[in-house]
Amino acid sequence: MWRSAPAFGELLAGCQKSAVHLEMRDHYEDPDEAPRVAAWKAGHRPDPDDRASWWRPWLDMVAETVARGVVIRRARVVSEPVSEYTRYLYDGTFTNVAAGEQIRWLARRKASDLALPGNDFWLFDDSLVRFGYFSGEGAYLGDEVTDEPSVAKLCADAFEGVWTRATPHAEYRI
């Protein structure tokens, strides 16, 4: 069954063992993120020693979820050379890793023979999928969730296909 997605925090709070996220866009246009992107463009970089200044409340939610024993993995399929926005993501990814996320990067050209869904998604406990919808310019348009087993399997297989080929963040260079 397809339905509007509950708040993301609720989905993560209900997660018991795993949450995986596949990102396939080279740019996202999030108004809440715009000040951080602008600061990055002006030369600001997150200070590894100043955790209080990092992206809140997201990183707190990740750390709390990982502390409960949930494994959170994120894979990013990116065009190379990377976009300016991907450089921004890359420069701040160490904060996600410090919060407990496992993150890998895959060059889009290495994904050509993988069957991937048409939209970014989160998969919770291998059974609930939250698809995120974006405009061509990267503006968030909404999301839906489904617990259809065939859709969950498609997303699980797609994520694992990307994950096995992708480079861990600590080894990936842009």
Short mmCIF file of N, CA and C in Angstrom, two decimals:
data_model
loop_
_atom_site.label_atom_id
_atom_site.label_comp_id
_atom_site.label_asym_id
_atom_site.label_seq_id
_atom_site.Cartn_x
_atom_site.Cartn_y
_atom_site.Cartn_z
N MET A 1 0.84 -1.19 0.00
CA MET A 1 0.00 0.00 0.00
C MET A 1 0.88 1.25 0.00
N TRP A 2 0.56 2.20 -0.85
CA TRP A 2 1.26 3.47 -0.93
C TRP A 2 0.47 4.51 -0.14
N ARG A 3 1.21 5.34 0.61
CA ARG A 3 0.55 6.37 1.40
C ARG A 3 1.54 7.51 1.67
N SER A 4 1.01 8.62 2.13
CA SER A 4 1.88 9.74 2.50
C SER A 4 2.78 9.29 3.64
N ALA A 5 3.97 9.78 3.62
CA ALA A 5 4.94 9.37 4.63
C ALA A 5 4.72 10.11 5.93
N PRO A 6 4.85 9.40 7.06
CA PRO A 6 4.86 10.10 8.34
C PRO A 6 6.16 10.90 8.47
N ALA A 7 6.26 11.67 9.50
CA ALA A 7 7.49 12.44 9.73
C ALA A 7 8.69 11.50 9.75
N PHE A 8 9.80 11.97 9.17
CA PHE A 8 10.98 11.12 9.06
C PHE A 8 11.44 10.62 10.43
N GLY A 9 11.41 11.48 11.42
CA GLY A 9 11.83 11.09 12.77
C GLY A 9 11.04 9.90 13.30
N GLU A 10 9.75 9.84 12.96
CA GLU A 10 8.93 8.69 13.38
C GLU A 10 9.40 7.41 12.70
N LEU A 11 9.73 7.51 11.42
CA LEU A 11 10.21 6.33 10.70
C LEU A 11 11.51 5.82 11.30
N LEU A 12 12.42 6.72 11.58
CA LEU A 12 13.70 6.31 12.15
C LEU A 12 13.52 5.80 13.58
N ALA A 13 12.64 6.41 14.34
CA ALA A 13 12.39 5.97 15.71
C ALA A 13 11.80 4.57 15.76
N GLY A 14 11.02 4.20 14.75
CA GLY A 14 10.42 2.88 14.70
C GLY A 14 11.32 1.81 14.12
N CYS A 15 12.45 2.21 13.64
CA CYS A 15 13.39 1.29 13.00
C CYS A 15 14.07 0.43 14.07
N GLN A 16 14.19 -0.87 13.78
CA GLN A 16 14.76 -1.81 14.75
C GLN A 16 16.18 -2.27 14.42
N LYS A 17 16.50 -2.45 13.13
CA LYS A 17 17.81 -3.03 12.80
C LYS A 17 18.60 -2.29 11.74
N SER A 18 17.91 -1.75 10.70
CA SER A 18 18.68 -1.10 9.64
C SER A 18 17.87 -0.02 8.94
N ALA A 19 18.60 0.99 8.50
CA ALA A 19 18.05 2.05 7.67
C ALA A 19 19.09 2.35 6.61
N VAL A 20 18.70 2.20 5.35
CA VAL A 20 19.63 2.49 4.26
C VAL A 20 19.04 3.58 3.38
N HIS A 21 19.93 4.41 2.86
CA HIS A 21 19.50 5.55 2.06
C HIS A 21 20.30 5.57 0.77
N LEU A 22 19.59 5.61 -0.37
CA LEU A 22 20.25 5.72 -1.67
C LEU A 22 19.95 7.09 -2.23
N GLU A 23 21.01 7.85 -2.49
CA GLU A 23 20.91 9.19 -3.08
C GLU A 23 21.46 9.11 -4.49
N MET A 24 20.71 9.64 -5.46
CA MET A 24 21.15 9.53 -6.85
C MET A 24 21.15 10.86 -7.60
N ARG A 25 20.96 11.95 -6.91
CA ARG A 25 20.95 13.26 -7.56
C ARG A 25 22.28 13.97 -7.33
N ASP A 26 22.63 14.85 -8.26
CA ASP A 26 23.85 15.64 -8.11
C ASP A 26 23.60 16.99 -7.45
N HIS A 27 22.33 17.29 -7.19
CA HIS A 27 22.01 18.56 -6.55
C HIS A 27 20.65 18.46 -5.88
N TYR A 28 20.58 19.00 -4.67
CA TYR A 28 19.32 19.12 -3.94
C TYR A 28 19.16 20.58 -3.58
N GLU A 29 17.97 21.10 -3.70
CA GLU A 29 17.70 22.51 -3.41
C GLU A 29 16.79 22.56 -2.19
N ASP A 30 17.41 22.51 -1.01
CA ASP A 30 16.66 22.49 0.25
C ASP A 30 16.78 23.86 0.91
N PRO A 31 15.66 24.57 1.06
CA PRO A 31 15.73 25.91 1.67
C PRO A 31 16.34 25.91 3.07
N ASP A 32 16.11 24.83 3.84
CA ASP A 32 16.69 24.75 5.18
C ASP A 32 18.21 24.60 5.14
N GLU A 33 18.69 24.04 4.06
CA GLU A 33 20.13 23.81 3.91
C GLU A 33 20.83 25.01 3.27
N ALA A 34 20.08 25.87 2.62
CA ALA A 34 20.65 26.98 1.87
C ALA A 34 21.67 27.81 2.67
N PRO A 35 21.41 28.14 3.94
CA PRO A 35 22.42 28.91 4.68
C PRO A 35 23.74 28.15 4.85
N ARG A 36 23.68 26.83 5.05
CA ARG A 36 24.91 26.04 5.18
C ARG A 36 25.66 25.99 3.85
N VAL A 37 24.92 25.85 2.75
CA VAL A 37 25.56 25.83 1.43
C VAL A 37 26.21 27.18 1.15
N ALA A 38 25.51 28.27 1.45
CA ALA A 38 26.06 29.61 1.23
C ALA A 38 27.33 29.82 2.06
N ALA A 39 27.30 29.38 3.31
CA ALA A 39 28.49 29.51 4.16
C ALA A 39 29.64 28.69 3.59
N TRP A 40 29.34 27.49 3.10
CA TRP A 40 30.38 26.64 2.49
C TRP A 40 30.98 27.34 1.28
N LYS A 41 30.11 27.91 0.43
CA LYS A 41 30.60 28.62 -0.77
C LYS A 41 31.49 29.79 -0.38
N ALA A 42 31.23 30.39 0.79
CA ALA A 42 32.03 31.51 1.28
C ALA A 42 33.31 31.05 1.96
N GLY A 43 33.53 29.74 2.02
CA GLY A 43 34.77 29.21 2.59
C GLY A 43 34.67 28.54 3.93
N HIS A 44 33.50 28.57 4.56
CA HIS A 44 33.34 27.92 5.87
C HIS A 44 33.35 26.41 5.71
N ARG A 45 34.06 25.73 6.59
CA ARG A 45 34.05 24.27 6.64
C ARG A 45 33.75 23.86 8.08
N PRO A 46 32.98 22.78 8.27
CA PRO A 46 32.70 22.33 9.64
C PRO A 46 34.00 22.05 10.38
N ASP A 47 34.04 22.46 11.62
CA ASP A 47 35.22 22.25 12.48
C ASP A 47 35.09 20.88 13.14
N PRO A 48 36.01 19.97 12.86
CA PRO A 48 35.92 18.63 13.46
C PRO A 48 35.89 18.66 14.98
N ASP A 49 36.44 19.69 15.59
CA ASP A 49 36.49 19.76 17.05
C ASP A 49 35.29 20.50 17.67
N ASP A 50 34.40 21.02 16.85
CA ASP A 50 33.26 21.79 17.35
C ASP A 50 31.95 21.09 16.98
N ARG A 51 31.69 19.96 17.59
CA ARG A 51 30.50 19.16 17.27
C ARG A 51 29.21 19.93 17.50
N ALA A 52 29.19 20.86 18.42
CA ALA A 52 27.98 21.62 18.71
C ALA A 52 27.54 22.45 17.49
N SER A 53 28.47 22.77 16.60
CA SER A 53 28.13 23.59 15.44
C SER A 53 27.67 22.76 14.24
N TRP A 54 27.71 21.45 14.36
CA TRP A 54 27.32 20.59 13.23
C TRP A 54 25.82 20.57 13.04
N TRP A 55 25.39 19.96 11.96
CA TRP A 55 24.00 19.92 11.53
C TRP A 55 23.10 19.27 12.56
N ARG A 56 22.31 20.08 13.21
CA ARG A 56 21.36 19.61 14.21
C ARG A 56 19.94 19.84 13.71
N PRO A 57 18.97 19.06 14.04
CA PRO A 57 19.00 17.91 14.95
C PRO A 57 19.31 16.58 14.27
N TRP A 58 19.59 16.63 12.95
CA TRP A 58 19.82 15.39 12.21
C TRP A 58 20.88 14.50 12.85
N LEU A 59 22.04 15.04 13.13
CA LEU A 59 23.14 14.22 13.64
C LEU A 59 22.83 13.63 15.01
N ASP A 60 22.08 14.36 15.82
CA ASP A 60 21.66 13.82 17.12
C ASP A 60 20.73 12.62 16.92
N MET A 61 19.82 12.74 15.98
CA MET A 61 18.88 11.65 15.70
C MET A 61 19.63 10.42 15.19
N VAL A 62 20.61 10.63 14.33
CA VAL A 62 21.41 9.51 13.82
C VAL A 62 22.16 8.85 14.97
N ALA A 63 22.83 9.64 15.80
CA ALA A 63 23.60 9.09 16.91
C ALA A 63 22.72 8.30 17.87
N GLU A 64 21.54 8.82 18.15
CA GLU A 64 20.61 8.12 19.05
C GLU A 64 20.14 6.81 18.43
N THR A 65 19.88 6.81 17.14
CA THR A 65 19.42 5.60 16.45
C THR A 65 20.51 4.55 16.41
N VAL A 66 21.71 4.95 16.09
CA VAL A 66 22.83 4.02 16.06
C VAL A 66 23.10 3.46 17.46
N ALA A 67 22.95 4.29 18.48
CA ALA A 67 23.16 3.84 19.86
C ALA A 67 22.14 2.76 20.25
N ARG A 68 20.97 2.76 19.59
CA ARG A 68 19.96 1.72 19.84
C ARG A 68 20.29 0.42 19.11
N GLY A 69 21.36 0.42 18.30
CA GLY A 69 21.76 -0.79 17.58
C GLY A 69 21.34 -0.84 16.13
N VAL A 70 20.76 0.25 15.63
CA VAL A 70 20.35 0.31 14.23
C VAL A 70 21.57 0.69 13.37
N VAL A 71 21.78 -0.05 12.30
CA VAL A 71 22.86 0.26 11.36
C VAL A 71 22.30 1.20 10.30
N ILE A 72 22.94 2.35 10.13
CA ILE A 72 22.52 3.32 9.13
C ILE A 72 23.60 3.41 8.07
N ARG A 73 23.20 3.10 6.83
CA ARG A 73 24.12 3.19 5.70
C ARG A 73 23.54 4.11 4.63
N ARG A 74 24.41 4.89 4.02
CA ARG A 74 24.02 5.83 2.96
C ARG A 74 24.97 5.61 1.79
N ALA A 75 24.40 5.48 0.60
CA ALA A 75 25.20 5.36 -0.62
C ALA A 75 24.81 6.50 -1.55
N ARG A 76 25.82 7.13 -2.12
CA ARG A 76 25.59 8.24 -3.03
C ARG A 76 26.13 7.88 -4.41
N VAL A 77 25.25 7.90 -5.41
CA VAL A 77 25.65 7.71 -6.79
C VAL A 77 25.86 9.11 -7.36
N VAL A 78 27.08 9.40 -7.81
CA VAL A 78 27.42 10.76 -8.22
C VAL A 78 28.08 10.79 -9.59
N SER A 79 27.82 11.88 -10.30
CA SER A 79 28.50 12.11 -11.57
C SER A 79 29.91 12.58 -11.27
N GLU A 80 30.84 12.21 -12.13
CA GLU A 80 32.22 12.69 -12.00
C GLU A 80 32.65 13.29 -13.33
N PRO A 81 33.32 14.44 -13.29
CA PRO A 81 33.66 15.19 -12.09
C PRO A 81 32.39 15.60 -11.33
N VAL A 82 32.55 15.74 -10.03
CA VAL A 82 31.39 15.99 -9.17
C VAL A 82 30.89 17.42 -9.30
N SER A 83 29.61 17.61 -8.98
CA SER A 83 29.00 18.94 -8.98
C SER A 83 29.49 19.73 -7.77
N GLU A 84 29.27 21.02 -7.82
CA GLU A 84 29.62 21.87 -6.68
C GLU A 84 28.87 21.41 -5.42
N TYR A 85 27.60 21.05 -5.58
CA TYR A 85 26.82 20.59 -4.44
C TYR A 85 27.40 19.29 -3.86
N THR A 86 27.85 18.40 -4.72
CA THR A 86 28.45 17.15 -4.22
C THR A 86 29.73 17.45 -3.45
N ARG A 87 30.48 18.45 -3.89
CA ARG A 87 31.67 18.87 -3.13
C ARG A 87 31.27 19.35 -1.73
N TYR A 88 30.19 20.11 -1.68
CA TYR A 88 29.67 20.56 -0.38
C TYR A 88 29.32 19.36 0.50
N LEU A 89 28.58 18.40 -0.06
CA LEU A 89 28.24 17.20 0.71
C LEU A 89 29.49 16.48 1.20
N TYR A 90 30.43 16.31 0.29
CA TYR A 90 31.66 15.60 0.61
C TYR A 90 32.39 16.25 1.79
N ASP A 91 32.50 17.57 1.75
CA ASP A 91 33.23 18.28 2.80
C ASP A 91 32.58 18.15 4.17
N GLY A 92 31.28 17.91 4.22
CA GLY A 92 30.60 17.78 5.51
C GLY A 92 30.28 16.36 5.92
N THR A 93 30.59 15.39 5.06
CA THR A 93 30.22 14.00 5.34
C THR A 93 30.90 13.44 6.58
N PHE A 94 32.05 13.95 6.93
CA PHE A 94 32.72 13.43 8.13
C PHE A 94 31.83 13.58 9.37
N THR A 95 30.93 14.57 9.37
CA THR A 95 30.04 14.75 10.52
C THR A 95 29.02 13.62 10.58
N ASN A 96 28.52 13.19 9.42
CA ASN A 96 27.59 12.05 9.37
C ASN A 96 28.28 10.79 9.86
N VAL A 97 29.51 10.59 9.42
CA VAL A 97 30.28 9.42 9.83
C VAL A 97 30.53 9.45 11.34
N ALA A 98 30.87 10.63 11.87
CA ALA A 98 31.10 10.75 13.31
C ALA A 98 29.83 10.44 14.10
N ALA A 99 28.67 10.72 13.52
CA ALA A 99 27.40 10.44 14.20
C ALA A 99 27.03 8.96 14.13
N GLY A 100 27.71 8.21 13.25
CA GLY A 100 27.46 6.77 13.18
C GLY A 100 27.00 6.24 11.84
N GLU A 101 26.79 7.11 10.86
CA GLU A 101 26.41 6.63 9.53
C GLU A 101 27.62 6.01 8.84
N GLN A 102 27.38 4.98 8.06
CA GLN A 102 28.37 4.43 7.15
C GLN A 102 28.02 4.99 5.77
N ILE A 103 28.99 5.59 5.10
CA ILE A 103 28.70 6.26 3.83
C ILE A 103 29.70 5.82 2.77
N ARG A 104 29.15 5.55 1.59
CA ARG A 104 29.97 5.19 0.43
C ARG A 104 29.53 6.00 -0.78
N TRP A 105 30.46 6.12 -1.72
CA TRP A 105 30.27 6.90 -2.94
C TRP A 105 30.49 5.99 -4.15
N LEU A 106 29.63 6.13 -5.16
CA LEU A 106 29.79 5.36 -6.40
C LEU A 106 29.69 6.29 -7.59
N ALA A 107 30.72 6.26 -8.44
CA ALA A 107 30.67 7.03 -9.67
C ALA A 107 29.52 6.50 -10.53
N ARG A 108 28.72 7.40 -11.06
CA ARG A 108 27.55 7.03 -11.85
C ARG A 108 27.92 6.08 -12.99
N ARG A 109 29.08 6.27 -13.61
CA ARG A 109 29.47 5.42 -14.73
C ARG A 109 29.67 3.96 -14.31
N LYS A 110 29.86 3.73 -13.02
CA LYS A 110 30.02 2.36 -12.51
C LYS A 110 28.68 1.73 -12.12
N ALA A 111 27.60 2.47 -12.31
CA ALA A 111 26.27 1.97 -11.94
C ALA A 111 25.42 1.64 -13.17
N SER A 112 25.99 1.74 -14.35
CA SER A 112 25.20 1.60 -15.58
C SER A 112 24.48 0.27 -15.71
N ASP A 113 25.03 -0.79 -15.17
CA ASP A 113 24.39 -2.09 -15.32
C ASP A 113 23.60 -2.51 -14.08
N LEU A 114 23.33 -1.55 -13.18
CA LEU A 114 22.52 -1.84 -11.99
C LEU A 114 21.08 -1.39 -12.23
N ALA A 115 20.14 -2.18 -11.77
CA ALA A 115 18.73 -1.78 -11.82
C ALA A 115 18.44 -0.92 -10.60
N LEU A 116 18.18 0.36 -10.84
CA LEU A 116 17.94 1.31 -9.75
C LEU A 116 16.55 1.91 -9.87
N PRO A 117 15.87 2.12 -8.73
CA PRO A 117 14.57 2.80 -8.77
C PRO A 117 14.73 4.21 -9.34
N GLY A 118 13.65 4.79 -9.77
CA GLY A 118 13.69 6.12 -10.36
C GLY A 118 13.84 7.26 -9.38
N ASN A 119 13.78 6.96 -8.09
CA ASN A 119 13.84 8.01 -7.07
C ASN A 119 14.72 7.60 -5.91
N ASP A 120 15.26 8.61 -5.23
CA ASP A 120 15.98 8.37 -3.99
C ASP A 120 15.05 7.68 -3.01
N PHE A 121 15.62 6.91 -2.10
CA PHE A 121 14.77 6.25 -1.11
C PHE A 121 15.52 5.98 0.18
N TRP A 122 14.73 5.77 1.22
CA TRP A 122 15.17 5.19 2.48
C TRP A 122 14.46 3.85 2.59
N LEU A 123 15.15 2.84 3.08
CA LEU A 123 14.55 1.52 3.33
C LEU A 123 14.79 1.20 4.80
N PHE A 124 13.70 1.01 5.53
CA PHE A 124 13.76 0.76 6.96
C PHE A 124 13.49 -0.72 7.23
N ASP A 125 14.42 -1.37 7.91
CA ASP A 125 14.27 -2.77 8.32
C ASP A 125 13.90 -3.68 7.15
N ASP A 126 14.41 -3.37 5.97
CA ASP A 126 14.17 -4.17 4.76
C ASP A 126 12.70 -4.33 4.40
N SER A 127 11.82 -3.50 4.96
CA SER A 127 10.40 -3.73 4.71
C SER A 127 9.58 -2.47 4.40
N LEU A 128 10.03 -1.31 4.80
CA LEU A 128 9.28 -0.08 4.55
C LEU A 128 10.14 0.88 3.75
N VAL A 129 9.63 1.31 2.59
CA VAL A 129 10.37 2.20 1.70
C VAL A 129 9.75 3.58 1.74
N ARG A 130 10.60 4.58 1.87
CA ARG A 130 10.17 5.99 1.76
C ARG A 130 10.87 6.58 0.55
N PHE A 131 10.09 6.86 -0.49
CA PHE A 131 10.62 7.50 -1.69
C PHE A 131 10.52 9.00 -1.53
N GLY A 132 11.58 9.71 -1.91
CA GLY A 132 11.58 11.16 -1.92
C GLY A 132 11.49 11.64 -3.35
N TYR A 133 10.64 12.64 -3.58
CA TYR A 133 10.44 13.17 -4.93
C TYR A 133 11.00 14.58 -5.01
N PHE A 134 11.68 14.87 -6.13
CA PHE A 134 12.35 16.16 -6.33
C PHE A 134 12.07 16.68 -7.73
N SER A 135 12.07 17.99 -7.86
CA SER A 135 11.92 18.61 -9.18
C SER A 135 13.24 18.45 -9.94
N GLY A 136 13.21 18.83 -11.21
CA GLY A 136 14.43 18.79 -12.01
C GLY A 136 15.53 19.68 -11.46
N GLU A 137 15.14 20.74 -10.75
CA GLU A 137 16.11 21.65 -10.14
C GLU A 137 16.52 21.21 -8.74
N GLY A 138 15.94 20.12 -8.25
CA GLY A 138 16.32 19.59 -6.95
C GLY A 138 15.45 20.00 -5.79
N ALA A 139 14.35 20.71 -6.05
CA ALA A 139 13.45 21.11 -4.97
C ALA A 139 12.65 19.90 -4.49
N TYR A 140 12.55 19.77 -3.20
CA TYR A 140 11.80 18.67 -2.59
C TYR A 140 10.31 18.85 -2.89
N LEU A 141 9.68 17.78 -3.39
CA LEU A 141 8.27 17.84 -3.76
C LEU A 141 7.38 16.99 -2.86
N GLY A 142 7.98 16.16 -2.03
CA GLY A 142 7.18 15.32 -1.15
C GLY A 142 7.71 13.90 -1.14
N ASP A 143 6.98 13.04 -0.46
CA ASP A 143 7.42 11.66 -0.35
C ASP A 143 6.22 10.75 -0.14
N GLU A 144 6.46 9.47 -0.32
CA GLU A 144 5.47 8.43 -0.08
C GLU A 144 6.17 7.25 0.54
N VAL A 145 5.42 6.44 1.26
CA VAL A 145 5.96 5.20 1.80
C VAL A 145 5.13 4.03 1.28
N THR A 146 5.77 2.89 1.22
CA THR A 146 5.09 1.66 0.87
C THR A 146 5.75 0.50 1.61
N ASP A 147 4.93 -0.49 1.91
CA ASP A 147 5.47 -1.71 2.51
C ASP A 147 5.25 -2.90 1.59
N GLU A 148 5.04 -2.62 0.29
CA GLU A 148 4.88 -3.70 -0.67
C GLU A 148 6.18 -4.50 -0.74
N PRO A 149 6.11 -5.80 -0.49
CA PRO A 149 7.33 -6.62 -0.47
C PRO A 149 8.16 -6.54 -1.75
N SER A 150 7.53 -6.50 -2.91
CA SER A 150 8.31 -6.46 -4.16
C SER A 150 9.07 -5.14 -4.29
N VAL A 151 8.50 -4.05 -3.82
CA VAL A 151 9.17 -2.75 -3.88
C VAL A 151 10.32 -2.72 -2.87
N ALA A 152 10.10 -3.24 -1.68
CA ALA A 152 11.16 -3.30 -0.67
C ALA A 152 12.33 -4.15 -1.17
N LYS A 153 12.03 -5.26 -1.83
CA LYS A 153 13.10 -6.13 -2.37
C LYS A 153 13.86 -5.42 -3.48
N LEU A 154 13.14 -4.74 -4.38
CA LEU A 154 13.79 -3.97 -5.44
C LEU A 154 14.78 -2.98 -4.84
N CYS A 155 14.33 -2.25 -3.82
CA CYS A 155 15.18 -1.22 -3.20
C CYS A 155 16.34 -1.85 -2.43
N ALA A 156 16.09 -2.95 -1.74
CA ALA A 156 17.17 -3.63 -1.01
C ALA A 156 18.23 -4.12 -1.99
N ASP A 157 17.79 -4.73 -3.07
CA ASP A 157 18.75 -5.24 -4.07
C ASP A 157 19.51 -4.10 -4.72
N ALA A 158 18.82 -3.01 -5.05
CA ALA A 158 19.48 -1.85 -5.66
C ALA A 158 20.52 -1.27 -4.72
N PHE A 159 20.13 -1.10 -3.46
CA PHE A 159 21.07 -0.52 -2.50
C PHE A 159 22.30 -1.42 -2.36
N GLU A 160 22.10 -2.72 -2.19
CA GLU A 160 23.24 -3.63 -2.01
C GLU A 160 24.13 -3.65 -3.25
N GLY A 161 23.52 -3.55 -4.44
CA GLY A 161 24.31 -3.49 -5.66
C GLY A 161 25.23 -2.28 -5.68
N VAL A 162 24.69 -1.14 -5.28
CA VAL A 162 25.50 0.08 -5.21
C VAL A 162 26.53 -0.05 -4.09
N TRP A 163 26.11 -0.50 -2.93
CA TRP A 163 26.98 -0.56 -1.76
C TRP A 163 28.22 -1.41 -2.02
N THR A 164 28.04 -2.56 -2.66
CA THR A 164 29.18 -3.45 -2.87
C THR A 164 30.21 -2.85 -3.83
N ARG A 165 29.78 -1.99 -4.74
CA ARG A 165 30.71 -1.37 -5.70
C ARG A 165 31.27 -0.05 -5.20
N ALA A 166 30.59 0.57 -4.28
CA ALA A 166 30.93 1.93 -3.86
C ALA A 166 32.18 1.97 -2.99
N THR A 167 32.78 3.14 -2.96
CA THR A 167 33.99 3.38 -2.19
C THR A 167 33.63 4.00 -0.84
N PRO A 168 34.16 3.43 0.26
CA PRO A 168 33.90 4.03 1.57
C PRO A 168 34.35 5.50 1.60
N HIS A 169 33.64 6.30 2.37
CA HIS A 169 33.94 7.73 2.41
C HIS A 169 35.41 8.01 2.71
N ALA A 170 35.99 7.29 3.65
CA ALA A 170 37.39 7.55 4.03
C ALA A 170 38.37 7.34 2.87
N GLU A 171 37.96 6.59 1.86
CA GLU A 171 38.84 6.29 0.72
C GLU A 171 38.47 7.05 -0.55
N TYR A 172 37.28 7.63 -0.58
CA TYR A 172 36.82 8.30 -1.79
C TYR A 172 37.45 9.68 -1.92
N ARG A 173 37.91 10.00 -3.10
CA ARG A 173 38.51 11.31 -3.37
C ARG A 173 37.78 11.99 -4.51
N ILE A 174 37.53 13.28 -4.32
CA ILE A 174 36.87 14.02 -5.40
C ILE A 174 37.88 14.90 -6.11
#
